[in-house]
Structures are given as C-alpha cells and as structure tokens.
C-alpha cells in the first residue's frame, strides 16, 4: 500500500511506488504570485525527504538559512560522489577531502549559517592547523560555499578571500643528482634490493609509485642506431597508502606511457628483469615473499640501503628531467612526453601524438650525439 502523505513543516511527499517513486509538492513565490509546484522524484523515501529539504532551502517563503553542514549534505557530498563516479576526481583525493571535512571543517563550521561567516574567524581557524591541513580544508570549505552562492542562499563566499596559511614546518629537499652523481648512485646501488626502482626513477623518469608496480615481463629490449634500450610501459602504480592502483589508474590520463631507458642502465635493467624469474614473482621489484612491494616497505628498505646518500627518491625524477635535457640534449617535448606530461597549446592537446618508435628515435639520436661528444 502506498505511503500516506507525509506531514512536514514545509511541503508534502506523496508516495506513488514504495521506495521508488514520489511526488514532491510545495507552494512557491514566483513573479506571478504564489503557485503550487510539484516534482516527480525517483529514489528512496530518505532521498526524497533530503530533496524536499533542499527545495525548502531554495524556494521556501521563509526559507531557512542553511548551515555549512546542511550545504555540505545537500550539495557538496553528492557532487563529490558524482565526480568520483565520472573519473574527474580520484578516489584517494576524495578520501583526503572527506578526511579534512570531518576532522577540521565541520567541527568548526558545522552549525554556522552560510550568511554569518566572518573573515577574521576564518583566518583564526586556519592558523590553528598545520600548512597542509589548512590548505586542503580551505579548498573544501570554498567549494561548499560556492554552492551556497550558486543557489543564492549566500551573497558571497567569504572562504574565497585571500588568507595567510601557517608556515610549513618542514621543507622538501631541493637536492638533485647531476649526471655524474647519478652514475655514482647507479654503481653504488648495484646488486641491492632497490636497484630496479633506482634505474626506473633516475634514468627513466618514473614517479616512485610507478617504479614499484612494473612487471618483469613488461621490460622489453629495443634496438635503435646500434644501441640497446629498455622499453617499459607504465600502466599502474603503488599509492602512498600502499594500495596498488588498477591498470591505467595513474595520476592522470597522460601518465600512461612507455618510458625509454638508454645504455648502460638498460642493459642492467634487462638483466634484472630476467634474474627475478628465479624468485617466481611477476614483479620486477618484488618484496621478499614475491608480492608487489608497498610504498612504505620500499621507503624503509631505501632508507637503509641508500646511506650515506640523503636525496629522497621523489627527487630522482627531477634529476632525470634536468640532465636528460641539458646533458643528454633530449628535446623539451620528448622529455615532457616521457614524463607523462601534457604538452601546451592546441597542438599538444590535439595534434602532437608521437608513437613509441618515434620517441625512441629521438632519444637514440640524442644519446648517440652525447656518446660522441
């Protein structure tokens, strides 16, 4: 039997099909006077009730001023879920936003009406957080208030004013390897557990997580201009949270690419890809039990094996980018594509799509000139 018309302080909900279809009815002020309005809603009763509450905020005669929590529940969280479903926001990124939302934004602003927020209170709140949490919390709060402005329940977004963030307590290392230092590191790490990751990062442009998720059979030799290169498809990565992302779920779409590693590093990488077969693991850089190595395990092993070198693994990619262009003389566009970056302009967006063989010829040409210099 259909649910009887539900009593609400504003509007009515008529159930047509239990748990599936409802008709929402309300009276709204329009330019032609007060009119009866209705909307057919498909979903559960709880969802229909939430939609009714949203309509009251938007159209009620004495419409209540929503709080930050109300705006979050009505607009921000459904919007964020849709962004994840459509692939516009990574699940890990959404989890970070939800974490700061529940830890910092809602505890401070949950009951604050969207029209009663003062800049001085926002600045004071930000200074109680560390730099990273303040930055993310401000992003979340700004987005929530954007909806309040969009639906005309607040005249302005006070979170979009310029605010000072707390100072960073730790500064990321700016250290980099020159080509000579990179070659020293290459020899220093020979035979150590982290050697495959070092080659992929320092001589192949891989991000740390990308270098941990390469399968040994994916490393293939390629001959060009009398030299042997190693071609490695980058299609997956290990996240900072020790979660192996599914194939082609990288930082962004252009991160899916094939990297090209020149001699002598390619020769050693090909040896390693064959040598791990005896350990009965599909991974190029497995953990001791043959499973894919996690980010945290890698960092523990790296910190032990790389002493006394102190440059963090995250800076190896930066080092490769610098000596690849300025010492090996690989052209700018090729370096960017090998890093998984999107080229600028309309040409980079739509037209310039070189194949792996074309990129290989570019790298080979540069390495041949470098060896003869």
Coordinates of C-alpha atoms in Angstrom, one line a residue:
X1 CA 0.0 0.0 0.0
X2 CA 1.4 3.4 -0.9
X3 CA 2.7 5.5 2.0
X4 CA 0.2 8.2 3.2
X5 CA 1.0 11.8 2.5
X6 CA 3.8 12.8 5.0
X7 CA 3.4 15.7 7.3
X8 CA 6.3 18.2 7.0
X9 CA 6.8 21.7 8.2
X10 CA 7.1 22.7 4.6
X11 CA 5.9 20.8 1.5
X12 CA 4.4 17.3 1.1
X13 CA 5.7 14.0 -0.1
X14 CA 3.3 11.7 -1.9
X15 CA 4.4 8.1 -2.3
X16 CA 3.5 6.5 -5.7
X17 CA 5.7 3.4 -5.7
X18 CA 7.2 2.4 -2.3
X19 CA 10.9 3.0 -2.2
X20 CA 11.0 4.1 -5.9
X21 CA 8.8 7.0 -6.9
X22 CA 7.5 10.0 -5.0
X23 CA 5.8 13.3 -5.9
X24 CA 7.0 16.3 -4.1
X25 CA 4.6 19.2 -3.7
X26 CA 5.1 22.8 -2.3
X27 CA 3.9 26.3 -2.7
X28 CA 6.4 28.8 -4.1
X29 CA 6.5 32.6 -4.5
X30 CA 7.0 33.5 -8.2
X31 CA 6.9 36.6 -10.3
X32 CA 3.3 35.7 -11.0
X33 CA 2.4 35.3 -7.3
X34 CA 2.3 32.1 -5.2
X35 CA 1.9 28.9 -7.2
X36 CA 1.6 25.3 -6.3
X37 CA 4.6 23.3 -7.6
X38 CA 5.4 19.7 -7.9
X39 CA 8.3 17.4 -8.9
X40 CA 8.5 13.7 -9.5
X41 CA 11.3 12.1 -7.7
X42 CA 12.8 8.6 -8.2
X43 CA 14.7 7.1 -5.3
X44 CA 14.1 6.1 -1.6
X45 CA 11.9 7.9 0.8
X46 CA 15.0 9.2 2.6
X47 CA 16.4 10.6 -0.6
X48 CA 13.1 12.2 -1.4
X49 CA 13.0 13.8 2.1
X50 CA 16.5 15.2 1.5
X51 CA 15.4 16.6 -1.8
X52 CA 12.4 18.2 -0.1
X53 CA 14.7 19.8 2.4
X54 CA 16.8 21.2 -0.5
X55 CA 13.7 22.6 -2.2
X56 CA 12.7 24.3 1.1
X57 CA 16.2 26.0 1.3
X58 CA 15.8 27.2 -2.3
X59 CA 12.1 28.1 -2.6
X60 CA 10.5 28.4 0.9
X61 CA 8.7 31.6 1.7
X62 CA 10.6 32.0 4.9
X63 CA 13.3 29.8 3.7
X64 CA 15.8 28.9 6.4
X65 CA 19.4 29.9 6.1
X66 CA 21.4 26.7 5.7
X67 CA 24.3 25.9 7.8
X68 CA 27.6 24.7 6.5
X69 CA 26.7 21.2 7.4
X70 CA 23.4 21.5 5.5
X71 CA 25.1 22.9 2.4
X72 CA 27.6 20.0 2.7
X73 CA 24.9 17.3 2.9
X74 CA 22.7 18.8 0.2
X75 CA 25.3 19.8 -2.4
X76 CA 28.9 19.1 -1.7
X77 CA 28.9 15.4 -0.8
X78 CA 26.6 14.4 -3.7
X79 CA 28.7 16.5 -6.1
X80 CA 31.9 14.9 -4.8
X81 CA 30.5 11.4 -5.2
X82 CA 29.5 12.2 -8.8
X83 CA 33.0 13.5 -9.6
X84 CA 34.5 10.2 -8.4
X85 CA 32.0 8.1 -10.4
X86 CA 32.8 10.1 -13.6
X87 CA 36.5 9.8 -13.1
X88 CA 37.0 13.6 -12.6
X89 CA 38.3 13.1 -9.1
X90 CA 40.4 10.2 -7.9
X91 CA 39.0 8.1 -5.0
X92 CA 42.2 8.8 -3.0
X93 CA 41.7 12.5 -3.5
X94 CA 38.1 12.3 -2.4
X95 CA 39.1 10.5 0.7
X96 CA 41.5 13.2 1.6
X97 CA 38.8 15.8 1.2
X98 CA 36.4 13.9 3.4
X99 CA 39.1 13.4 6.0
X100 CA 39.7 17.1 6.4
X101 CA 36.0 17.8 6.1
X102 CA 35.2 15.6 9.1
X103 CA 38.4 16.5 11.1
X104 CA 38.6 20.2 10.6
X105 CA 35.8 21.9 8.6
X106 CA 32.7 20.5 10.2
X107 CA 33.9 20.6 13.8
X108 CA 34.5 24.3 13.4
X109 CA 31.7 25.4 11.0
X110 CA 29.0 22.7 11.3
X111 CA 26.4 25.0 12.8
X112 CA 27.5 28.3 11.2
X113 CA 24.9 29.8 8.9
X114 CA 26.4 30.4 5.4
X115 CA 25.5 34.1 5.7
X116 CA 27.2 34.6 9.1
X117 CA 30.8 33.6 8.4
X118 CA 33.4 36.3 9.1
X119 CA 36.8 36.5 7.5
X120 CA 38.5 37.1 10.8
X121 CA 37.1 33.9 12.2
X122 CA 38.3 32.0 9.1
X123 CA 41.8 33.4 9.4
X124 CA 42.0 32.5 13.1
X125 CA 40.7 28.9 12.3
X126 CA 43.4 28.4 9.6
X127 CA 46.2 29.3 12.0
X128 CA 45.2 26.5 14.3
X129 CA 46.0 23.9 11.6
X130 CA 49.2 22.8 10.0
X131 CA 50.0 24.1 6.5
X132 CA 48.8 21.0 4.6
X133 CA 45.6 20.6 6.5
X134 CA 44.8 24.3 6.3
X135 CA 45.3 24.3 2.6
X136 CA 43.0 21.3 2.0
X137 CA 40.4 22.5 4.5
X138 CA 40.2 25.8 2.7
X139 CA 39.7 24.1 -0.6
X140 CA 36.8 22.0 0.8
X141 CA 35.2 25.0 2.6
X142 CA 35.4 27.2 -0.5
X143 CA 33.7 24.5 -2.6
X144 CA 30.9 24.1 -0.1
X145 CA 30.2 27.8 0.0
X146 CA 30.4 28.0 -3.8
X147 CA 27.1 26.0 -3.9
X148 CA 25.5 28.4 -1.3
X149 CA 26.4 31.3 -3.6
X150 CA 25.3 29.5 -6.7
X151 CA 21.8 28.8 -5.3
X152 CA 21.5 32.3 -3.9
X153 CA 21.3 31.4 -0.3
X154 CA 24.5 33.4 0.5
X155 CA 25.6 36.7 -1.2
X156 CA 29.3 35.9 -1.1
X157 CA 31.9 33.2 -0.5
X158 CA 34.0 34.5 2.4
X159 CA 36.3 31.5 2.1
X160 CA 37.5 32.8 -1.3
X161 CA 39.2 35.8 0.2
X162 CA 42.9 35.9 0.4
X163 CA 44.1 34.2 3.7
X164 CA 47.5 33.5 5.2
X165 CA 48.3 29.9 5.7
X166 CA 50.5 28.6 8.5
X167 CA 54.2 28.2 7.7
X168 CA 55.5 24.8 6.5
X169 CA 57.3 23.2 9.4
X170 CA 59.4 21.0 7.1
X171 CA 60.8 22.0 3.6
X172 CA 61.0 19.4 0.9
X173 CA 64.6 18.7 -0.1
X174 CA 65.7 20.5 -3.2
X175 CA 68.7 18.2 -3.7
X176 CA 69.3 16.8 -7.1
X177 CA 71.7 14.5 -8.8
X178 CA 73.9 15.7 -11.6
X179 CA 74.6 13.1 -14.3
X180 CA 77.9 12.3 -12.7
X181 CA 76.3 11.8 -9.3
X182 CA 73.5 9.7 -10.9
X183 CA 76.2 7.4 -12.3
X184 CA 77.8 7.1 -8.9
X185 CA 74.5 6.2 -7.4
X186 CA 73.9 3.7 -10.2
X187 CA 77.1 1.9 -9.2
X188 CA 76.5 2.3 -5.5
X189 CA 73.1 0.6 -5.7
X190 CA 74.2 -2.3 -7.9
X191 CA 73.1 -5.6 -6.5
X192 CA 70.9 -4.0 -3.8
X193 CA 67.2 -4.7 -3.4
X194 CA 66.2 -1.2 -4.6
X195 CA 68.3 -1.2 -7.7
X196 CA 65.4 -1.7 -10.2
X197 CA 63.4 1.2 -8.7
X198 CA 66.5 3.4 -8.8
X199 CA 67.0 2.7 -12.6
X200 CA 63.3 3.4 -13.4
X201 CA 63.2 6.6 -11.4
X202 CA 66.7 8.1 -12.0
X203 CA 67.1 7.0 -15.7
X204 CA 63.6 6.5 -16.8
X205 CA 61.5 9.4 -15.3
X206 CA 59.3 7.2 -13.2
X207 CA 57.4 8.5 -10.2
X208 CA 58.2 6.5 -7.1
X209 CA 54.9 4.6 -7.0
X210 CA 55.2 3.9 -10.8
X211 CA 58.6 2.3 -10.3
X212 CA 57.2 -0.2 -7.8
X213 CA 54.4 -1.6 -10.0
X214 CA 56.3 -2.8 -13.1
X215 CA 56.1 -6.4 -14.0
X216 CA 59.3 -8.1 -15.1
X217 CA 57.9 -9.4 -18.4
X218 CA 56.9 -5.8 -19.4
X219 CA 60.5 -4.8 -19.7
X220 CA 61.4 -5.3 -23.3
X221 CA 64.7 -4.6 -25.3
X222 CA 64.6 -2.3 -28.4
X223 CA 67.5 -1.8 -30.8
X224 CA 68.0 1.6 -32.4
X225 CA 71.1 3.2 -34.0
X226 CA 73.3 0.4 -32.8
X227 CA 72.2 0.8 -29.2
X228 CA 70.0 -1.3 -26.9
X229 CA 67.3 0.4 -25.0
X230 CA 64.8 -0.9 -22.4
X231 CA 61.1 0.0 -23.1
X232 CA 58.9 -0.1 -20.0
X233 CA 55.1 0.5 -20.2
X234 CA 53.9 2.5 -17.2
X235 CA 50.3 1.5 -16.7
X236 CA 49.8 1.2 -12.9
X237 CA 51.3 2.5 -9.6
X238 CA 51.5 1.9 -5.9
X239 CA 49.9 4.7 -4.0
X240 CA 51.3 6.4 -0.9
X241 CA 48.6 4.5 1.1
X242 CA 50.1 1.2 0.0
X243 CA 47.3 0.4 -2.4
X244 CA 48.1 -1.0 -5.8
X245 CA 46.0 1.0 -8.3
X246 CA 44.3 -0.8 -11.1
X247 CA 45.7 -0.8 -14.6
X248 CA 45.8 2.7 -16.1
X249 CA 44.7 4.4 -12.9
X250 CA 47.6 6.7 -12.6
X251 CA 47.9 10.4 -11.6
X252 CA 46.3 11.5 -14.8
X253 CA 45.5 10.0 -18.3
X254 CA 48.7 11.1 -19.9
X255 CA 50.8 9.4 -17.2
X256 CA 50.0 6.1 -19.1
X257 CA 53.1 5.9 -21.3
X258 CA 56.2 3.9 -22.3
X259 CA 59.5 5.1 -20.9
X260 CA 62.8 4.6 -22.7
X261 CA 65.9 3.8 -20.8
X262 CA 69.3 4.1 -22.6
X263 CA 72.6 2.2 -22.1
X264 CA 74.2 1.2 -19.8
X265 CA 71.2 1.4 -17.5
X266 CA 69.0 -0.5 -20.0
X267 CA 71.4 -3.4 -20.1
X268 CA 71.4 -3.8 -16.3
X269 CA 67.6 -3.4 -16.1
X270 CA 67.1 -6.2 -18.7
X271 CA 69.4 -8.4 -16.7
X272 CA 67.4 -7.7 -13.6
X273 CA 64.1 -8.4 -15.3
X274 CA 65.4 -11.9 -16.3
X275 CA 67.1 -12.6 -13.0
X276 CA 63.9 -12.2 -10.9
X277 CA 62.3 -15.1 -12.7
X278 CA 64.2 -17.4 -10.3
X279 CA 62.2 -15.8 -7.4
X280 CA 58.9 -16.9 -9.0
X281 CA 57.5 -13.4 -9.0
X282 CA 55.8 -11.5 -11.7
X283 CA 57.1 -8.2 -10.4
X284 CA 60.3 -6.5 -11.4
X285 CA 60.9 -5.3 -7.8
X286 CA 59.1 -7.7 -5.5
X287 CA 59.1 -7.9 -1.8
X288 CA 60.9 -10.8 -0.2
X289 CA 57.9 -13.1 -0.4
X290 CA 57.4 -12.3 -4.1
X291 CA 54.4 -10.0 -3.7
X292 CA 54.3 -6.4 -5.1
X293 CA 56.3 -4.1 -2.8
X294 CA 54.3 -1.4 -1.0
X295 CA 55.4 2.2 -0.8
X296 CA 56.1 2.1 2.9
X297 CA 58.2 -1.1 2.6
X298 CA 60.2 0.4 -0.2
X299 CA 60.9 3.6 1.8
X300 CA 62.2 1.5 4.8
X301 CA 64.5 -0.6 2.5
X302 CA 65.6 2.5 0.6
X303 CA 66.5 4.5 3.7
X304 CA 68.7 1.6 4.8
X305 CA 70.4 0.8 1.5
X306 CA 71.0 4.3 0.2
X307 CA 73.0 5.6 3.2
X308 CA 75.0 7.9 3.2
X309 CA 73.1 9.5 0.2
X310 CA 70.4 11.7 1.5
X311 CA 68.5 12.9 -1.6
X312 CA 64.9 11.5 -1.4
X313 CA 63.6 9.2 -4.1
X314 CA 61.0 11.8 -5.1
X315 CA 63.8 14.0 -6.4
X316 CA 65.2 11.4 -8.8
X317 CA 62.5 12.2 -11.4
X318 CA 63.5 15.9 -11.2
X319 CA 67.1 14.9 -11.6
X320 CA 66.4 12.9 -14.8
X321 CA 64.4 15.8 -16.2
X322 CA 67.3 18.1 -15.8
X323 CA 70.2 16.0 -17.1
X324 CA 68.1 14.4 -19.9
X325 CA 67.6 17.9 -21.4
X326 CA 70.7 19.7 -20.5
X327 CA 73.3 17.0 -20.7
X328 CA 71.8 14.3 -23.0
X329 CA 70.2 17.1 -25.1
X330 CA 66.9 15.3 -25.5
X331 CA 64.5 17.9 -26.7
X332 CA 61.9 19.5 -24.5
X333 CA 58.8 18.0 -26.0
X334 CA 60.2 14.5 -25.9
X335 CA 61.2 14.9 -22.2
X336 CA 57.7 16.1 -21.3
X337 CA 56.1 13.1 -23.1
X338 CA 58.4 10.6 -21.5
X339 CA 57.5 12.1 -18.1
X340 CA 53.8 11.7 -18.8
X341 CA 53.1 15.5 -19.1
X342 CA 50.6 17.1 -21.3
X343 CA 52.2 19.4 -23.9
X344 CA 51.0 23.0 -24.0
X345 CA 48.6 24.6 -26.5
X346 CA 46.2 23.2 -29.1
X347 CA 48.9 21.3 -30.8
X348 CA 49.9 19.5 -27.7
X349 CA 46.3 18.8 -26.7
X350 CA 45.0 17.5 -30.0
X351 CA 47.7 17.0 -32.7
X352 CA 51.2 16.1 -31.4
X353 CA 50.9 12.3 -30.7
X354 CA 54.2 10.6 -31.5
X355 CA 54.5 6.9 -31.4
X356 CA 56.9 5.0 -29.1
X357 CA 59.1 4.2 -32.1
X358 CA 59.3 7.9 -32.9
X359 CA 60.2 8.8 -29.4
X360 CA 62.8 6.1 -29.4
X361 CA 64.5 7.5 -32.5
X362 CA 64.6 10.9 -30.8
X363 CA 66.2 9.5 -27.6
X364 CA 68.6 7.4 -29.6
X365 CA 69.7 10.3 -31.8
X366 CA 70.4 12.4 -28.7
X367 CA 72.3 9.6 -26.9
X368 CA 74.4 8.9 -30.0
X369 CA 75.4 12.5 -30.2
X370 CA 76.1 12.5 -26.4
X371 CA 78.4 9.4 -26.6
X372 CA 80.4 11.0 -29.5
X373 CA 80.8 14.4 -27.7

